[in-house]
Coordinates of C-alpha atoms in Angstrom, one line a residue:
M1441 CA -12.9 -7.6 -8.9
I1442 CA -14.8 -8.7 -12.2
I1443 CA -14.3 -5.2 -14.0
N1444 CA -10.0 -5.3 -12.7
F1445 CA -8.9 -9.0 -13.6
A1446 CA -11.3 -10.1 -16.0
I1447 CA -12.7 -7.1 -18.7
P1448 CA -8.9 -6.3 -19.7
T1449 CA -8.3 -9.7 -21.3
I1450 CA -12.0 -10.4 -22.6
N1451 CA -12.5 -6.7 -23.9
T1452 CA -10.8 -6.4 -27.6
N1453 CA -11.4 -2.7 -28.0
E1454 CA -7.8 -1.2 -28.1
A1455 CA -9.2 2.4 -27.2
F1456 CA -11.4 1.1 -24.1
N1457 CA -8.3 -0.9 -23.1
D1458 CA -6.1 1.8 -23.3
T1459 CA -8.2 4.2 -21.1
Y1460 CA -8.7 1.7 -19.1
S1461 CA -5.1 1.1 -18.1
F1462 CA -5.0 4.0 -16.6
M1463 CA -7.0 2.7 -13.8
Y1464 CA -6.1 -0.7 -13.7
S1465 CA -2.2 0.8 -12.9
Y1466 CA -3.8 2.2 -9.5
L1467 CA -6.3 -0.6 -8.9
Q1468 CA -3.9 -3.6 -9.1
P1469 CA -1.5 -2.6 -6.2
I1470 CA -4.8 -2.6 -4.0
A1471 CA -7.6 -4.9 -5.6
Y1472 CA -5.0 -8.0 -5.7
P1473 CA -4.4 -8.2 -2.0
I1474 CA -8.0 -7.6 -1.3
A1475 CA -8.9 -9.9 -3.7
L1476 CA -6.8 -12.8 -2.5
I1477 CA -7.8 -12.0 1.3
A1478 CA -11.3 -12.1 0.2
Q1479 CA -10.6 -15.7 -1.3
T1480 CA -8.7 -17.1 1.7
G1481 CA -11.6 -15.9 4.0
T1482 CA -13.9 -17.9 1.4
I1483 CA -11.7 -20.9 1.5
Y1484 CA -11.7 -21.2 5.6
T1485 CA -15.2 -20.1 5.7
T1486 CA -16.5 -22.9 4.4
V1487 CA -14.5 -25.3 6.4
G1488 CA -15.9 -23.6 9.6
F1489 CA -19.1 -24.9 8.0
T1490 CA -18.3 -27.9 7.1
V1491 CA -17.1 -28.7 10.6
E1492 CA -20.3 -27.2 12.1
R1493 CA -22.6 -29.5 10.0
Y1494 CA -19.9 -32.7 10.5
V1495 CA -20.3 -31.5 14.2
A1496 CA -24.4 -31.5 14.3
V1497 CA -24.5 -34.2 12.1
C1498 CA -21.7 -37.3 13.3
R1499 CA -21.8 -36.4 16.9
P1500 CA -25.0 -34.5 18.0
L1501 CA -24.6 -35.0 21.6
Q1502 CA -22.0 -32.6 21.7
A1503 CA -23.4 -30.2 19.1
A1504 CA -25.1 -28.2 21.7
N1505 CA -21.7 -27.4 23.6
I1506 CA -19.6 -27.1 20.6
C1507 CA -21.6 -25.2 18.2
T1508 CA -22.4 -21.9 20.1
M1509 CA -23.3 -18.3 18.9
N1510 CA -20.1 -16.9 21.0
R1511 CA -17.6 -19.6 19.5
S1512 CA -19.1 -18.7 16.0
K1513 CA -18.6 -15.2 16.3
K1514 CA -14.9 -16.4 17.6
A1515 CA -14.0 -18.4 14.8
V1516 CA -15.4 -15.9 11.7
L1517 CA -12.9 -13.1 13.8
C1518 CA -9.6 -15.7 13.6
I1519 CA -10.5 -16.4 10.0
L1520 CA -10.7 -12.9 9.2
L1521 CA -7.6 -12.1 11.3
G1522 CA -5.8 -14.8 9.8
S1523 CA -6.7 -14.0 6.1
I1524 CA -5.5 -10.4 6.4
M1525 CA -2.2 -11.8 8.5
Y1526 CA -1.5 -14.3 5.5
N1527 CA -1.7 -11.8 3.0
I1528 CA 0.3 -9.0 4.0
P1529 CA 3.2 -10.0 1.7
R1530 CA 0.8 -9.4 -1.3
M1531 CA 0.5 -5.8 -0.4
F1532 CA 4.1 -5.2 -1.2
E1533 CA 4.0 -7.0 -4.4
F1534 CA 3.3 -4.8 -6.6
E1535 CA 3.4 -0.6 -7.2
T1536 CA 2.3 2.2 -9.0
K1537 CA 4.9 4.3 -11.1
T1538 CA 4.8 6.9 -13.4
E1539 CA 7.0 6.5 -16.5
W1540 CA 7.7 8.0 -19.8
N1541 CA 6.1 6.6 -22.6
S1542 CA 7.6 7.1 -26.0
Q1543 CA 4.0 6.0 -27.9
Y1544 CA 2.2 8.5 -26.5
N1545 CA 4.6 11.1 -25.9
H1546 CA 3.8 11.7 -22.2
T1547 CA 4.1 9.9 -18.9
R1548 CA 1.5 7.1 -18.1
P1549 CA 1.2 5.2 -15.1
T1550 CA 2.1 2.0 -15.0
Y1551 CA 2.2 -1.1 -12.3
S1552 CA 5.3 -2.9 -11.9
T1553 CA 6.5 -5.7 -9.6
T1554 CA 8.5 -5.0 -7.0
E1555 CA 12.0 -6.3 -5.7
L1556 CA 9.9 -8.6 -3.0
G1557 CA 7.6 -9.8 -6.1
K1558 CA 10.6 -10.7 -7.9
N1559 CA 12.5 -12.7 -5.3
K1560 CA 12.9 -16.0 -6.2
I1561 CA 12.9 -17.3 -2.9
Y1562 CA 10.0 -15.2 -1.6
K1563 CA 8.0 -16.9 -5.0
E1564 CA 9.3 -20.6 -4.1
V1565 CA 8.6 -20.8 -0.5
Y1566 CA 5.4 -18.2 -0.1
F1567 CA 3.9 -19.0 -3.6
I1568 CA 4.4 -22.8 -4.1
Y1569 CA 5.1 -24.5 -0.5
L1570 CA 2.9 -22.1 1.8
N1571 CA 0.4 -21.7 -0.8
L1572 CA 0.0 -25.5 -1.5
L1573 CA -0.3 -26.2 2.1
V1574 CA -2.3 -23.1 3.5
M1575 CA -4.7 -22.8 0.5
F1576 CA -4.9 -26.2 -1.0
L1577 CA -4.0 -29.2 1.1
M1578 CA -4.9 -28.3 4.7
P1579 CA -8.8 -26.7 3.8
F1580 CA -9.6 -29.1 0.6
T1581 CA -8.4 -32.5 2.8
L1582 CA -10.7 -31.3 5.7
L1583 CA -13.2 -30.6 3.2
T1584 CA -13.1 -34.4 1.2
Y1585 CA -12.8 -36.0 4.8
L1586 CA -15.7 -34.0 6.6
N1587 CA -17.9 -34.0 3.4
T1588 CA -17.3 -38.0 3.1
C1589 CA -18.3 -38.7 6.7
L1590 CA -21.8 -36.4 6.0
I1591 CA -22.2 -38.3 2.9
N1592 CA -22.0 -41.6 4.5
A1593 CA -24.2 -40.4 7.6
I1594 CA -27.3 -39.2 5.2
R1595 CA -27.0 -42.3 3.2
T1596 CA -27.2 -44.5 6.6
S1597 CA -30.2 -41.9 7.7
R1598 CA -32.2 -42.6 4.6
K1599 CA -32.3 -46.1 4.9
S1600 CA -34.0 -45.7 8.3
R1601 CA -36.0 -42.1 7.1
M1602 CA -39.1 -43.7 8.5
Q1603 CA -37.9 -43.5 12.0
M1604 CA -36.7 -39.8 11.4
S1605 CA -37.8 -37.1 13.2
S1606 CA -39.0 -33.9 11.5
S1607 CA -35.8 -32.1 13.0
A1608 CA -33.4 -34.7 11.9
V1609 CA -35.1 -34.5 8.2
K1610 CA -34.5 -30.5 8.5
E1611 CA -30.6 -31.3 9.6
N1612 CA -30.0 -33.5 6.9
N1613 CA -31.5 -31.2 4.2
M1614 CA -29.3 -28.4 5.7
T1615 CA -26.4 -31.0 5.2
I1616 CA -27.3 -31.6 1.6
M1617 CA -27.3 -28.1 0.9
L1618 CA -23.9 -27.7 2.3
I1619 CA -22.2 -30.6 0.6
S1620 CA -24.0 -28.7 -2.9
V1621 CA -21.8 -25.8 -1.9
V1622 CA -18.4 -27.6 -1.1
V1623 CA -18.7 -29.4 -4.0
V1624 CA -19.3 -25.9 -6.2
F1625 CA -16.6 -24.6 -4.3
L1626 CA -13.9 -26.9 -5.0
V1627 CA -14.8 -26.9 -8.6
C1628 CA -14.2 -22.8 -8.7
Q1629 CA -11.3 -22.8 -6.4
L1630 CA -8.9 -25.4 -7.8
P1631 CA -8.1 -23.5 -11.1
S1632 CA -6.9 -20.4 -9.3
I1633 CA -4.6 -22.5 -6.7
A1634 CA -3.3 -24.2 -9.9
D1635 CA -2.7 -20.6 -11.4
N1636 CA -0.9 -19.3 -8.4
I1637 CA 2.0 -22.6 -9.0
L1638 CA 1.9 -22.0 -12.7
W1639 CA 2.8 -18.2 -11.8
T1640 CA 5.6 -19.4 -9.8
V1641 CA 6.7 -22.3 -12.0
L1642 CA 6.6 -20.7 -15.4
K1643 CA 9.1 -17.8 -16.5
N1644 CA 8.2 -14.4 -17.0
N1645 CA 8.5 -14.2 -20.8
Q1646 CA 6.0 -17.4 -20.9
Q1647 CA 3.1 -15.9 -18.6
N1648 CA 3.6 -12.8 -20.3
C1649 CA 3.3 -13.8 -24.4
S1650 CA 1.3 -17.2 -23.7
A1651 CA -2.1 -16.5 -24.9
A1652 CA -2.9 -19.9 -23.3
Y1653 CA -1.6 -19.1 -19.7
I1654 CA -3.7 -15.5 -19.8
K1655 CA -7.1 -16.8 -21.0
F1656 CA -6.4 -19.5 -18.3
T1657 CA -5.9 -16.6 -15.4
T1658 CA -9.0 -15.2 -16.8
I1659 CA -10.9 -18.0 -16.3
S1660 CA -10.0 -18.7 -12.8
N1661 CA -10.4 -15.6 -11.4
L1662 CA -14.0 -15.6 -13.1
M1663 CA -14.7 -18.6 -11.3
V1664 CA -13.1 -17.6 -8.0
V1665 CA -15.8 -14.1 -8.3
F1666 CA -18.4 -16.6 -9.5
N1667 CA -17.9 -19.1 -6.7
S1668 CA -18.2 -16.4 -4.0
A1669 CA -21.4 -14.8 -5.9
C1670 CA -23.1 -18.4 -6.2
N1671 CA -23.4 -19.0 -2.6
F1672 CA -26.5 -16.9 -2.2
V1673 CA -28.6 -18.3 -4.6
L1674 CA -27.4 -22.1 -3.8
Y1675 CA -28.9 -21.1 -0.2
C1676 CA -31.9 -19.8 -1.3
L1677 CA -32.7 -22.6 -3.8
F1678 CA -31.4 -25.2 -1.2
G1679 CA -31.9 -23.8 2.3
K1680 CA -36.0 -23.3 3.0
K1681 CA -34.5 -21.9 6.8
F1682 CA -31.9 -19.5 4.9
R1683 CA -34.8 -18.1 3.0
R1684 CA -37.6 -17.7 5.9
V1685 CA -34.9 -16.0 7.9
F1686 CA -34.0 -13.7 4.9
S1687 CA -37.2 -12.9 4.3
K1688 CA -37.9 -12.3 8.1
L1689 CA -35.1 -10.2 8.7
F1690 CA -34.6 -7.7 5.4
C1691 CA -38.7 -7.4 4.5
S1692 CA -39.9 -7.1 8.0
R1693 CA -37.4 -4.4 8.5
F1694 CA -38.3 -2.6 5.2
R1695 CA -41.9 -3.1 6.3
R1696 CA -41.5 -1.5 9.6
S1697 CA -39.7 1.6 8.0
T1698 CA -42.3 1.7 5.8
V1699 CA -45.0 1.9 8.4
R1700 CA -42.9 4.2 10.7
Y1701 CA -42.6 6.8 7.7
Q1702 CA -46.2 6.7 6.8
F1703 CA -47.9 6.9 10.3
R1704 CA -45.4 8.6 12.2
P1705 CA -47.0 12.3 11.6
E1706 CA -50.4 11.0 12.0
S1707 CA -49.6 9.5 15.1
T1708 CA -48.0 12.7 17.0
T1709 CA -51.2 14.9 15.9
L1710 CA -53.3 12.0 17.2
V1711 CA -51.8 12.1 20.8
S1712 CA -51.6 15.7 20.3
H1713 CA -55.5 16.0 19.7
I1714 CA -55.8 13.6 22.6
R1715 CA -54.0 15.5 24.9
D1716 CA -55.5 18.8 23.8
N1717 CA -58.9 17.5 24.5
T1718 CA -58.0 15.9 27.7
T1719 CA -56.8 19.0 29.2
K1720 CA -60.3 21.2 28.3
L1721 CA -61.9 18.5 29.9
Y1722 CA -60.5 18.9 32.9
H1723 CA -60.3 22.4 32.8
I1724 CA -64.5 21.8 32.1
Q1725 CA -64.5 19.5 35.1
G1726 CA -62.6 21.8 37.5
H1727 CA -65.1 24.8 36.4
H1728 CA -68.3 22.5 37.2
E1729 CA -66.5 21.7 40.3
M1730 CA -65.9 24.8 41.6
E1731 CA -69.1 26.4 40.8
S1732 CA -70.8 23.5 42.6
T1733 CA -68.5 24.4 45.9
S1734 CA -69.3 28.1 45.7
V1735 CA -73.2 26.8 45.7

């Protein structure tokens, strides 16, 4: 995603950008909806984490019944399907065409906006009203309210820290980690929402000619990618349980696969050697028994 959206505006080498335009013309209609599906999924996955923390901290008596593994899996599946369905129209906004280029004296692939992408009503309804509601107002209002409740709960618990159990302290640490994730999320996602609104409001000539708009779009795209990449780092920095589970899950599997690879031949040889010795011993014992019987 970084290569597709950011490099053309960062790299000033004309030869590189000319070569890259071939790949970019084919990548844009595919990578564009995939990136937006991932962005939608990231937004509502963060909302889901925040709801789980809110129930665990502010409604602890109901947490055992509400925050179950089965419901978490269903929530993730619903977020995935909802993200795909919401961004289906994005798949039909751009198309790749082959056109004659007089500058290079041969045909070159170019991507262009389809009739759907040019439709004024579609742009106003989808990009302004729906996008503002689904991608900004709903999730950001929920995140602001829930995190305000979580911060108040943490302040209250710190006043009575001496009476808190170790499990309650761990819950608070996890909540602090999530709040930091949400703050970074809000900072990184806001420019992208503003960019979508500007893309609809500004005229085409302003979009294509304004250097400030191009730079702002590049920065907003990079911040979205940075947000997706830095969540893992935040979990590792602030989440002791996350580090422990991650190490146990991946390192133990690596060790088991290494041990199996190293000792499987020897163990097979050992088993076959034991079987051979047992068989020989059985024949020897049987031979002695026959001799004693005949005597």
